[in-house]
XYZ file of C-alpha atoms in Angstrom:
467
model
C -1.337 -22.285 28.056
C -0.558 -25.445 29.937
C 0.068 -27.661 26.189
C 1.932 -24.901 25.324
C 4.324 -24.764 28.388
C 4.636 -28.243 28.441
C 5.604 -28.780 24.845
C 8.479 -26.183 25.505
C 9.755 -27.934 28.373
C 9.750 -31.264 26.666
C 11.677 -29.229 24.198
C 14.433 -27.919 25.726
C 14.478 -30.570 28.525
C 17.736 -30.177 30.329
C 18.138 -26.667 29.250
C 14.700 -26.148 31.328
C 16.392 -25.509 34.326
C 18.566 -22.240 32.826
C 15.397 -20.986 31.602
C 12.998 -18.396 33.405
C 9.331 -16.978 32.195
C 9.151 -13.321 33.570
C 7.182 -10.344 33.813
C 3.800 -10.208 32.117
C 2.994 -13.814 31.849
C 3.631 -14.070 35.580
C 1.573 -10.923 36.179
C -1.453 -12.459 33.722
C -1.166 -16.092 35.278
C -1.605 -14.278 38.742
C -4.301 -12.435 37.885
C -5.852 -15.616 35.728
C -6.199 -13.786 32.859
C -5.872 -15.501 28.690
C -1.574 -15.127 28.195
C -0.605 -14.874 24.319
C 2.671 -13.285 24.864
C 5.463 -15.012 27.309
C 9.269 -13.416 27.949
C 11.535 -16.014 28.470
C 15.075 -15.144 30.510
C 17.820 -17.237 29.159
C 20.973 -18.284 31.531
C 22.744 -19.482 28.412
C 22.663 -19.133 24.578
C 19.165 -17.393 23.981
C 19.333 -17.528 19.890
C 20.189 -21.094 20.364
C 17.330 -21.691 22.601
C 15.120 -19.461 20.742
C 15.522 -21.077 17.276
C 15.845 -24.494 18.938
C 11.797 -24.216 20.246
C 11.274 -22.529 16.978
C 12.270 -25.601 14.760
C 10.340 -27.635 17.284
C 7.471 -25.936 17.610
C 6.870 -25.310 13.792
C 6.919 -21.573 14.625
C 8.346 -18.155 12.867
C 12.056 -17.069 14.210
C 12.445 -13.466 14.474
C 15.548 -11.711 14.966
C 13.727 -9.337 16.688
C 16.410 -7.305 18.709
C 19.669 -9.218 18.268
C 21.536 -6.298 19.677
C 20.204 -6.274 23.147
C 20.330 -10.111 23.078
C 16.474 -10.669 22.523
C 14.570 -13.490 19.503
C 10.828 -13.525 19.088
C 9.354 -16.600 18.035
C 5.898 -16.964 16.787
C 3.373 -19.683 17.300
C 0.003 -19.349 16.006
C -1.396 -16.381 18.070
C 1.315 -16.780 20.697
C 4.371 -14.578 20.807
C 7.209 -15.639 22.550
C 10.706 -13.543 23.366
C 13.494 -15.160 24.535
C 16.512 -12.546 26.275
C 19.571 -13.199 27.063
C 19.930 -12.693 30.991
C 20.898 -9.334 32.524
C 23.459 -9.352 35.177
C 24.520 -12.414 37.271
C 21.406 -14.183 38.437
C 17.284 -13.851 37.984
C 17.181 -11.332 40.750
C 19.376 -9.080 39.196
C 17.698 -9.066 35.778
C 14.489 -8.313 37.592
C 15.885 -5.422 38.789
C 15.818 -3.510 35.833
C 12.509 -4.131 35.030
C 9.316 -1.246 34.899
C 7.223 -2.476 38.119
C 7.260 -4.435 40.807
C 3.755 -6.746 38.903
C 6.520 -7.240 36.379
C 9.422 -7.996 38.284
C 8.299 -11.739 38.784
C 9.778 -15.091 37.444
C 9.236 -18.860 37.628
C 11.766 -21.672 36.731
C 10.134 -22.981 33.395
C 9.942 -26.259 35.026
C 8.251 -24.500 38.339
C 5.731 -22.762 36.081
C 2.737 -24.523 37.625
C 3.507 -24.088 41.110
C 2.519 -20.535 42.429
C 4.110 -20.807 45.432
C 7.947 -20.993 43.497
C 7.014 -17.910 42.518
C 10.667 -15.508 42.219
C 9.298 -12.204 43.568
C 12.071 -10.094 45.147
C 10.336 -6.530 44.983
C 6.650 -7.208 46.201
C 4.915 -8.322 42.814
C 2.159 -10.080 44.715
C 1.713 -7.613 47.073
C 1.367 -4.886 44.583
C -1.673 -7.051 42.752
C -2.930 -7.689 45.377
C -3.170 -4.352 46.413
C -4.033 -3.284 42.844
C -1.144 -0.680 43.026
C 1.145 -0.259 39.903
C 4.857 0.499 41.655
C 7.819 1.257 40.030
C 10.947 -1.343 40.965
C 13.274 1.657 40.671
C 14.225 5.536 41.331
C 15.868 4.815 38.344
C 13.371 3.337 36.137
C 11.893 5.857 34.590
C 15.338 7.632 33.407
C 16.652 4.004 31.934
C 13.338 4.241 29.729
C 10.689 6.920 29.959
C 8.065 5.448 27.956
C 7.320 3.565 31.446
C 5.514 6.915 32.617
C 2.728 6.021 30.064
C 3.030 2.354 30.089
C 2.398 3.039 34.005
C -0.696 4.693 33.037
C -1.424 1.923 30.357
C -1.322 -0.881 32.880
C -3.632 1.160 35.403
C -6.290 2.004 32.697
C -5.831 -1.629 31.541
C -6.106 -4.148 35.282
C -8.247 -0.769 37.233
C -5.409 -0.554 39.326
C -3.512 3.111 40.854
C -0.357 4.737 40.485
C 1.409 4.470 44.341
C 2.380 8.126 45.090
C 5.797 8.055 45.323
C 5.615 6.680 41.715
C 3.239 9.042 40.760
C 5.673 11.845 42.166
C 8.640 9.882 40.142
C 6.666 10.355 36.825
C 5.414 14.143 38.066
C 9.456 14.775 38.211
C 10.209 13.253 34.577
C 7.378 13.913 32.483
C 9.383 16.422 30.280
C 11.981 13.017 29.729
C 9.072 11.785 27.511
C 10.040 13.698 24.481
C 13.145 11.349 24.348
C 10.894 9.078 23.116
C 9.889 8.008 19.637
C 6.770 9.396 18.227
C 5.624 5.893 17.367
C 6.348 4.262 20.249
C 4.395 6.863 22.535
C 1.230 7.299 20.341
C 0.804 2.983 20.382
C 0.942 3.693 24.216
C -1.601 6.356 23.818
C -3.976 4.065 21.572
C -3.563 1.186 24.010
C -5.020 3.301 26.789
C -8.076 4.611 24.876
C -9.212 1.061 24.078
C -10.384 1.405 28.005
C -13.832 1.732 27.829
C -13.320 4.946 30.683
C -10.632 5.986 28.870
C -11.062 9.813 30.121
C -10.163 8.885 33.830
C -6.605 8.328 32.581
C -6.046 11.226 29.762
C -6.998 13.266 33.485
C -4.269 10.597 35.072
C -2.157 11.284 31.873
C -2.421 15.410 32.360
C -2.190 14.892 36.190
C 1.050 13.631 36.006
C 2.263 16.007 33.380
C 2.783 13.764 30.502
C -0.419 15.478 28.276
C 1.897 18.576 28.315
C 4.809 17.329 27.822
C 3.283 15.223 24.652
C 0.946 17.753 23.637
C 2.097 21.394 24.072
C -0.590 22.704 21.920
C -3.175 21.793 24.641
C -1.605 24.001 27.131
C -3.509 26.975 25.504
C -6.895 24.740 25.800
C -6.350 25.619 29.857
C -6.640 29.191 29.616
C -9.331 29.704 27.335
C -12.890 28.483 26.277
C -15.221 29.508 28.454
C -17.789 31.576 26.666
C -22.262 32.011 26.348
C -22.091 28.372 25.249
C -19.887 26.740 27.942
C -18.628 27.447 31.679
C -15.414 24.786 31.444
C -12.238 25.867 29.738
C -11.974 24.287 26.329
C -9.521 21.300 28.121
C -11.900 20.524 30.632
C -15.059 20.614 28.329
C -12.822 18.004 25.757
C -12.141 15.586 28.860
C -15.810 15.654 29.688
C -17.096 15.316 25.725
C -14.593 12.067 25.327
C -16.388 11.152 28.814
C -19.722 11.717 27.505
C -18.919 9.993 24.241
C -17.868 6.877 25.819
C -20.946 6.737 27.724
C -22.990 6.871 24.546
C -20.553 4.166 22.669
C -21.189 1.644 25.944
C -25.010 2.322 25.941
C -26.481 2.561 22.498
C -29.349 4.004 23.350
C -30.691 3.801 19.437
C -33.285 1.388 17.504
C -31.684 -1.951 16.787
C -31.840 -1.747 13.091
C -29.417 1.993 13.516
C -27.723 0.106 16.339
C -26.517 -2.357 14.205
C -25.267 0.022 11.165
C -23.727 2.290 13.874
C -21.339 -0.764 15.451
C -20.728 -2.096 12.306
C -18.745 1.724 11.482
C -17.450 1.951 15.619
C -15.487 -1.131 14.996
C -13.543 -1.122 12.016
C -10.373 -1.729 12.084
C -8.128 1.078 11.363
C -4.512 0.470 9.294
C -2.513 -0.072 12.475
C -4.932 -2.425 14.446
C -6.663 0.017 16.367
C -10.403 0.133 16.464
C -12.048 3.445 15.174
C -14.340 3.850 17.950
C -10.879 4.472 20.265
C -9.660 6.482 17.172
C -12.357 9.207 18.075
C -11.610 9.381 21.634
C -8.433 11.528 20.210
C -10.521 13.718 18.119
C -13.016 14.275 20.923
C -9.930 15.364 22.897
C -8.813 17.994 20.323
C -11.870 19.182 18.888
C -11.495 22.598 20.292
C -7.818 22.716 20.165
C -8.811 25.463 17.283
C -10.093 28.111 19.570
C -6.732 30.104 20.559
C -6.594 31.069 16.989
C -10.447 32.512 16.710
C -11.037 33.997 19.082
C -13.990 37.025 18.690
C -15.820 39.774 20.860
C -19.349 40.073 19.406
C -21.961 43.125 19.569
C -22.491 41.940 23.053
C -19.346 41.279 24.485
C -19.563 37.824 24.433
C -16.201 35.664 23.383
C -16.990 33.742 20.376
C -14.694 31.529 18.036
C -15.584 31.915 14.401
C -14.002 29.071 12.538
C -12.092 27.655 15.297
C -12.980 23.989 13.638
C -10.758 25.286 10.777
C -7.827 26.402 12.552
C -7.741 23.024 14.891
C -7.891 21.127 11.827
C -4.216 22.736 10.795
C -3.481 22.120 14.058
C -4.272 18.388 14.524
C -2.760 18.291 11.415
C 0.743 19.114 12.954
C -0.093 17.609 15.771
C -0.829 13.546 13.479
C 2.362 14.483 11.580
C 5.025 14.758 14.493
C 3.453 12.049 16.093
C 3.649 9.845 12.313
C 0.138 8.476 13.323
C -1.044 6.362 10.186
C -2.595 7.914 7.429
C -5.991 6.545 8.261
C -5.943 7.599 11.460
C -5.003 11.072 10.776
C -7.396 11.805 8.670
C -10.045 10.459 10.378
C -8.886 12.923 13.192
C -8.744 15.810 11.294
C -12.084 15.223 9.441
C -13.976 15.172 12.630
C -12.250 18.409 13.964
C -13.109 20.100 10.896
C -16.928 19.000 10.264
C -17.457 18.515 14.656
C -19.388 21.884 14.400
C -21.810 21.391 11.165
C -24.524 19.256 13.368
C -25.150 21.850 16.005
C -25.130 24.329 13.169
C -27.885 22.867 10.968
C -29.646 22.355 14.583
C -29.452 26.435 15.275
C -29.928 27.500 11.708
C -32.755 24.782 11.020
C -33.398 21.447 10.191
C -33.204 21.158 6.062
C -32.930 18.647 3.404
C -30.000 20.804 1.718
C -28.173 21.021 4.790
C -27.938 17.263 5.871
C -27.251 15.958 2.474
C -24.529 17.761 1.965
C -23.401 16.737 5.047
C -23.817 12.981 4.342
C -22.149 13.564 0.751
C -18.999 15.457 2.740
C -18.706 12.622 5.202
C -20.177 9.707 3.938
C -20.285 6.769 6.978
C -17.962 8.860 8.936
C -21.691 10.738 9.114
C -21.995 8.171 11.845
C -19.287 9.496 14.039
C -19.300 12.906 13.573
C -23.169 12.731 14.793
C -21.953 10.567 17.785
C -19.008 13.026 18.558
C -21.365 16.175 18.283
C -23.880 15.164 20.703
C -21.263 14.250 23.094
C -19.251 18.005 22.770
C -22.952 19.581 22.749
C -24.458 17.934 25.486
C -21.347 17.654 27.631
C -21.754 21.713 27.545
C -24.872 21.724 28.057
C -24.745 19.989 31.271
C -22.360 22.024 32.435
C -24.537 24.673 32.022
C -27.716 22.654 33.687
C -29.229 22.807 30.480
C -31.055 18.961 30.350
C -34.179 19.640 28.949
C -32.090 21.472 25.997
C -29.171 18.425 26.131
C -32.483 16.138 25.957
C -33.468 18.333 22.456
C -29.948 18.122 21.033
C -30.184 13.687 21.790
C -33.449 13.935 19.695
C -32.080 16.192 16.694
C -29.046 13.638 16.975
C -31.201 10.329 16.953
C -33.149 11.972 13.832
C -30.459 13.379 12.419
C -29.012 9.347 12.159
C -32.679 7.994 10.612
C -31.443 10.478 7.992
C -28.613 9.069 7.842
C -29.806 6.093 7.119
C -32.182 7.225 4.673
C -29.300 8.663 2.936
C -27.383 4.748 2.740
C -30.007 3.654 0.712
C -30.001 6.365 -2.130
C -26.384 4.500 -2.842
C -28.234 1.764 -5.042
C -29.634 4.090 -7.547
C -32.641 4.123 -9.156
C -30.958 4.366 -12.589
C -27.873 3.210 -13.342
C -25.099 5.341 -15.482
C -26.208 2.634 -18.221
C -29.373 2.937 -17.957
C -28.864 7.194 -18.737
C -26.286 6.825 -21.248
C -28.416 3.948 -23.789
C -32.017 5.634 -22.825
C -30.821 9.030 -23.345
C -28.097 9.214 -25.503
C -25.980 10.671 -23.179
C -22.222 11.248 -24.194
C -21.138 14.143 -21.553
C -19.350 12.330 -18.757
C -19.042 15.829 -16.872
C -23.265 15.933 -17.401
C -23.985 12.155 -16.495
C -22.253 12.372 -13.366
C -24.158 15.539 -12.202
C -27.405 14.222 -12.980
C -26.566 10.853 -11.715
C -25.907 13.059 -7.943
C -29.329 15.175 -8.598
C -31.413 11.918 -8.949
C -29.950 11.127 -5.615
C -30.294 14.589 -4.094
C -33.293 14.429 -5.044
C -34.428 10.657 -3.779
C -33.298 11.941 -0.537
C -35.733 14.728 -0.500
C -38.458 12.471 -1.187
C -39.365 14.027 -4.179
C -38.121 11.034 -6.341
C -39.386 7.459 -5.005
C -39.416 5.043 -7.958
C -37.795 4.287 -11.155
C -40.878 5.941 -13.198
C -39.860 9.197 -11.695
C -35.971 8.652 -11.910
C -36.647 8.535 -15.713
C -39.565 11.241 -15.733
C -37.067 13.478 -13.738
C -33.756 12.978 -16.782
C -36.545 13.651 -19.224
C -36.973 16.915 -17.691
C -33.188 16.998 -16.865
C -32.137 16.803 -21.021
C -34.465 19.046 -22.004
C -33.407 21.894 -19.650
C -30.037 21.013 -21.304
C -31.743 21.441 -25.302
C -33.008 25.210 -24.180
């Protein structure tokens, strides 16, 4: 930070004096936390400047939003965004910032010296209070993707909303649907890469933005509670992301499964995010299905037949409006669809049919189905004071993931397609590749466990074929 700060004051050298950092660099430097991202305010010519300590520098020059008088410049991993001021003087361009943390500044060549810190609205106070305040009544009607970036920065520095904020954002939730799609769903990923990232989707429904984003949840509040569950279906989601995160943060498996499991929690998805946050979303919707299923049985008790179906359509309209990535989406909708399939081979009974076909459906997204199921099923069953039970369902869960990983290693098979077509004489494509999935179906089950029987087994395979 310092070489950095300095080089760009050697840089522009007289011009130092018209130039201010602001906002989150102030906030991180505060705080004494890593800063990779600086906003420069510019009493002057700011694509000048900007391309000037580009040039120097050796950096990228970005015409990032000419229009509103702003030019990124990139250094290595450092992003830098130089803005032409607002209004007559620093205090006045501070003004129409978000919050008060982010309504600092410092000279560029006062950076170093805390106590030059420009700090008209009670930025210091505010941290040191740990309170996220809004600079303005205005603020969130000049841009209401600050109601979730409010919400972002508490989730993201543990600190709370001040009331008559929170009462601000209460007021203007419904002005969220001015918003892009994409710029409010990267808001919603950056909050679920908090590791207790279901204290602020209840923050985020508190304040009425969850509705206002989500409409289809609204019927999640009035229904769900059935035999299997006392909490609404809204409630019971909150509680399985809650109880999913707990898992994710203790790992309570053998190291060898331990290992395969993070290996599949942190992939990176096509827009950055981490698939482990990815599942916090499907956690939240898995039961978004259950308006549309609802059933009386013999004994009057509410069921929802296929209610993993119908939420899949949902989510489904839900990824599209919001123009989530196509990884993403479908990684949502695949665990709404399949999030019922563990607890139903655990009622119906354990069998070798059952889980492979649920390892060939999924393949490593096995992993976090598995993970997401014993979260829904034992966040219900602790509702219900069920622990011995929720205790079970960890165990069918934990065994359920050896099989798992039993299943991995049938992907090296034990004969090759060459080995078939030049031993056998095989010509059928359609044939070879259904053989090729029984020897695996059937090195699963254990009844094939070397190459001698791979063979002995297409031996028997062919002739069936001859008869």
């Amino acid at each position: 930070m310092a070489i950095l700060i300095n080089r760009i004051k050697r840089i522009l050298d007289d011009y130092s004096e018209n130039v201010y950092v602001v906002g989150g660099a102030i906030r991180d430097r505060v705080l004494n936390r890593e800063i990779n991202d600086y906003d420069f305010v510019v009493i002057g010519d700011a694509a000048s400047i900007s391309k000037l300590v580009s040039e120097k520098l050796g950096g990228t020059y970005v015409p990032y939003a000419e229009e509103r008088g702003t030019y990124k410049v990139v250094y290595e991993k450092t992003m830098m965004d130089f803005t032409q001021i607002t209004g007559e003087d620093i205090e006045e361009d501070l003004r129409h910032r978000d919050f008060t943390i982010n309504a600092m500044a410092l000279r560029l060549n006062d950076f170093f010296d805390s106590n030059l810190i420009i700090d008209p609205f009670g930025g210091l106070y505010d941290i040191q209070n740990k309170k996220i305040r809004c600079v303005s009544k205005n603020s969130f009607d000049d841009d209401p993707l600050r109601m979730l970036r409010a919400v972002r920065f508490a989730s993201k520095y543990k600190f709370a909303i001040e009331e008559d904020t929170k009462n601000l954002i209460k007021g203007k939730a419904n002005l969220i649907s001015r918003i892009s799609s994409e710029r409010i769903i990267n808001e919603i990923y950056a909050i679920l890469k908090s590791s207790e990232s279901f204290k602020y989707i209840k923050m985020m429904d508190e304040l009425g933005l969850i509705d206002s984003i989500f409409p289809e949840i609204k019927s999640m509040k009035e229904l769900g509670r059935c035999y299997y569950q006392v909490l609404d279906s809204w409630y019971h989601s909150i509680k399985t992301v809650e109880e999913y995160e707990n898992i994710v943060k203790e790992l309570r498996f053998p190291s060898y499964m331990t290992k395969v499991i993070l290996s599949y929690l942190n992939k990176d998805l096509s827009s950055g995010n981490k698939l482990k946050d990815v599942l916090k979303l499907a956690a939240m919707f898995h039961e978004i299905g259950k308006k549309d299923a609802i059933y009386i049985d013999a004994d009057n008790h509410i069921q929802f037949f296929n209610h993993d179906v119908k939420g899949e359509k949902i989510v489904s309209g839900i990824t599209k409006r919001l123009k989530m990535a196509k990884k993403e989406s479908s990684l949502i909708k695949k665990m709404v669809l399949y999030h019922a399939n563990p607890s139903s081979i655990y009622v119906n009974g354990i069998s070798n049919k059952a889980m492979f076909k649920f390892f060939s459906d999924l393949e490593d997204d096995s992993i976090g189905c598995l993970l997401l199921s014993q979260a829904d099923v034992v966040a219900a069953m602790k509702g219900q004071g069920r622990l011995n039970e929720a205790s079970c369902y960890r165990s069918f869960i934990l065994n359920m993931l050896r099989r798992y990983m039993d299943y991995e290693k049938t992907k090296t098979p034990l004969l090759t397609p060459l080995d078939i077509i030049v031993n056998f004489d095989l010509k059928d494509y359609k044939l070879l590749n259904q053989i090729l999935y029984e020897l695996r179906k059937n090195q699963f089950y254990g009844n094939i466990e070397n190459k001698d029987d791979a063979v002995k087994f297409v031996e028997e395979r062919m002739k069936m074929e001859k008869i």
